[in-house]
Amino acid sequence: MTELLVYVGNPDKGQKVFQTSGCNKCHVINGKGIDFGPNLSKAGNKLSKLAFYQSIIDPSAGISPSYKQYAIQLRNQVEITGFIISETSESLKVKSEGGIITDVNQSDIISKEELSISAMPNNLQLLMTVDELVDLVEFMTHLK
C-alpha cells in the first residue's frame, strides 16, 4: 500500500471513478450522492493519502463509532442492518443502505448485535485499475 503513495493521480479522472465505481451510492460530496456513509465533501482536510488507501482496501480496519453497523432482529422476524442514529428508552432510529431511515420501537426488538465489519465492502480496489485507484485517491485528497 505504501508503494502507491509515490504516485500522483489526476483528480478530474478520480471524480469520474468516484461516480462510475458507485462510491456516490453511499457517500455525499457537495450535496450529490446518497447519504449513508460519511459525507466526503471535506475529506481531504481530514485524511491523508495513506488513510484513503487504507479505507478503500480494508474499510473494516478503522470504523468510526458513528458508523458501526448493527444487526437488529425484530419480533416480526424482520432484520434491519445499519447505523444507529438515535436511541431513546422507547425508540431506535436506524439508517440502512440507501440512506433509508427506520424508526423502531424498543419493545419490538428481540436482539441488537454490533457488527465488526464496515458497511463499505472490502477489496473495492479490485473493481478498478491501479491508475483509477490512484486517481480516485488524488480526487479525495482535493476535497476541501
Short mmCIF file of C-alpha atoms in Angstrom, two decimals:
data_model
loop_
_atom_site.label_atom_id
_atom_site.label_comp_id
_atom_site.label_asym_id
_atom_site.label_seq_id
_atom_site.Cartn_x
_atom_site.Cartn_y
_atom_site.Cartn_z
CA MET A 1 0.00 0.00 0.00
CA THR A 2 2.78 2.46 0.82
CA GLU A 3 4.15 1.93 -2.70
CA LEU A 4 1.02 3.67 -4.01
CA LEU A 5 1.96 6.86 -2.16
CA VAL A 6 4.64 7.74 -4.70
CA TYR A 7 2.07 8.04 -7.49
CA VAL A 8 0.26 11.28 -8.28
CA GLY A 9 -3.14 10.86 -9.83
CA ASN A 10 -5.48 13.06 -11.83
CA PRO A 11 -8.27 14.43 -9.60
CA ASP A 12 -10.59 15.05 -12.57
CA LYS A 13 -10.30 11.42 -13.62
CA GLY A 14 -10.70 10.44 -9.97
CA GLN A 15 -14.02 12.27 -9.79
CA LYS A 16 -15.25 10.14 -12.70
CA VAL A 17 -14.02 6.99 -10.92
CA PHE A 18 -15.98 8.08 -7.83
CA GLN A 19 -19.14 8.16 -9.96
CA THR A 20 -18.57 5.06 -12.08
CA SER A 21 -17.37 2.81 -9.25
CA GLY A 22 -20.52 3.52 -7.21
CA CYS A 23 -18.97 5.49 -4.35
CA ASN A 24 -21.80 8.02 -4.76
CA LYS A 25 -24.33 5.31 -3.85
CA CYS A 26 -23.23 5.64 -0.22
CA HIS A 27 -21.36 8.94 0.07
CA VAL A 28 -22.27 12.59 -0.49
CA ILE A 29 -19.87 15.13 -1.94
CA ASN A 30 -21.05 18.74 -2.09
CA GLY A 31 -24.73 17.76 -1.88
CA LYS A 32 -24.59 14.99 -4.52
CA GLY A 33 -24.86 11.30 -3.74
CA ILE A 34 -26.71 9.19 -1.19
CA ASP A 35 -26.38 10.00 2.49
CA PHE A 36 -25.43 6.66 4.02
CA GLY A 37 -21.70 6.59 4.72
CA PRO A 38 -19.61 9.55 5.81
CA ASN A 39 -20.02 12.83 3.94
CA LEU A 40 -16.80 13.25 1.97
CA SER A 41 -17.18 16.90 0.94
CA LYS A 42 -14.17 17.96 3.04
CA ALA A 43 -12.47 14.60 3.49
CA GLY A 44 -9.20 15.96 2.09
CA ASN A 45 -8.92 18.16 5.18
CA LYS A 46 -9.11 15.15 7.48
CA LEU A 47 -7.43 12.19 5.83
CA SER A 48 -4.04 11.56 4.26
CA LYS A 49 -3.48 9.62 1.06
CA LEU A 50 -2.43 6.63 3.14
CA ALA A 51 -5.67 6.81 5.14
CA PHE A 52 -7.71 6.92 1.93
CA TYR A 53 -5.90 3.87 0.57
CA GLN A 54 -6.45 2.03 3.86
CA SER A 55 -10.14 2.96 3.89
CA ILE A 56 -10.64 1.65 0.36
CA ILE A 57 -8.55 -1.51 0.67
CA ASP A 58 -9.57 -2.51 4.22
CA PRO A 59 -12.55 -0.44 5.39
CA SER A 60 -13.16 -2.61 8.46
CA ALA A 61 -9.72 -1.78 9.88
CA GLY A 62 -10.92 1.53 11.30
CA ILE A 63 -14.63 2.16 11.73
CA SER A 64 -15.76 5.43 13.25
CA PRO A 65 -18.08 4.85 16.25
CA SER A 66 -20.96 6.64 14.50
CA TYR A 67 -20.64 4.22 11.55
CA LYS A 68 -20.62 0.96 13.49
CA GLN A 69 -23.21 -1.35 11.99
CA TYR A 70 -25.81 -3.24 13.96
CA ALA A 71 -27.97 -6.21 13.04
CA ILE A 72 -31.33 -5.74 14.72
CA GLN A 73 -33.80 -8.62 14.86
CA LEU A 74 -37.45 -7.65 15.31
CA ARG A 75 -40.35 -9.65 16.73
CA ASN A 76 -41.96 -9.80 13.27
CA GLN A 77 -38.85 -11.71 12.01
CA VAL A 78 -37.57 -8.68 10.06
CA GLU A 79 -33.86 -7.94 10.40
CA ILE A 80 -32.56 -4.41 9.94
CA THR A 81 -28.88 -3.73 9.39
CA GLY A 82 -27.48 -0.24 9.65
CA PHE A 83 -26.18 2.57 11.82
CA ILE A 84 -27.99 3.67 14.95
CA ILE A 85 -28.50 7.39 14.51
CA SER A 86 -30.55 7.95 17.67
CA GLU A 87 -31.78 5.89 20.57
CA THR A 88 -34.12 6.54 23.48
CA SER A 89 -35.68 4.18 26.00
CA GLU A 90 -38.71 3.96 23.71
CA SER A 91 -37.36 4.02 20.16
CA LEU A 92 -34.40 3.46 17.91
CA LYS A 93 -33.62 5.17 14.60
CA VAL A 94 -31.56 3.11 12.14
CA LYS A 95 -30.03 4.30 8.87
CA SER A 96 -29.69 1.48 6.36
CA GLU A 97 -28.09 1.18 2.93
CA GLY A 98 -29.58 3.67 0.51
CA GLY A 99 -29.94 6.24 3.28
CA ILE A 100 -33.23 4.68 4.43
CA ILE A 101 -34.15 5.64 7.99
CA THR A 102 -36.35 3.28 10.01
CA ASP A 103 -37.96 4.07 13.35
CA VAL A 104 -38.22 1.02 15.60
CA ASN A 105 -39.98 0.65 18.93
CA GLN A 106 -37.62 -0.73 21.56
CA SER A 107 -40.35 -3.20 22.58
CA ASP A 108 -40.23 -4.74 19.05
CA ILE A 109 -36.51 -5.56 19.27
CA ILE A 110 -35.52 -9.16 20.04
CA SER A 111 -31.77 -8.65 19.62
CA LYS A 112 -29.28 -5.95 18.67
CA GLU A 113 -25.79 -7.08 17.70
CA GLU A 114 -22.87 -4.79 16.89
CA LEU A 115 -21.11 -5.98 13.74
CA SER A 116 -17.33 -5.89 13.39
CA ILE A 117 -17.35 -5.23 9.65
CA SER A 118 -17.76 -1.96 7.80
CA ALA A 119 -20.77 -1.30 5.62
CA MET A 120 -18.23 -0.41 2.94
CA PRO A 121 -17.29 -3.55 1.01
CA ASN A 122 -13.74 -4.93 1.14
CA ASN A 123 -11.47 -5.03 -1.89
CA LEU A 124 -13.08 -2.19 -3.82
CA GLN A 125 -9.67 -1.64 -5.42
CA LEU A 126 -10.22 -4.88 -7.35
CA LEU A 127 -13.04 -3.18 -9.25
CA MET A 128 -10.65 -0.65 -10.78
CA THR A 129 -7.21 -0.39 -12.29
CA VAL A 130 -4.25 0.85 -10.25
CA ASP A 131 -4.38 4.12 -12.23
CA GLU A 132 -8.08 4.54 -11.39
CA LEU A 133 -7.38 3.88 -7.71
CA VAL A 134 -4.58 6.46 -7.68
CA ASP A 135 -6.84 8.98 -9.48
CA LEU A 136 -9.67 8.32 -7.00
CA VAL A 137 -7.40 8.92 -4.00
CA GLU A 138 -6.00 12.06 -5.62
CA PHE A 139 -9.56 13.33 -6.08
CA MET A 140 -10.41 12.55 -2.46
CA THR A 141 -7.37 14.44 -1.14
CA HIS A 142 -8.51 17.53 -3.08
CA LEU A 143 -11.90 17.63 -1.33
CA LYS A 144 -11.52 20.62 0.99
#
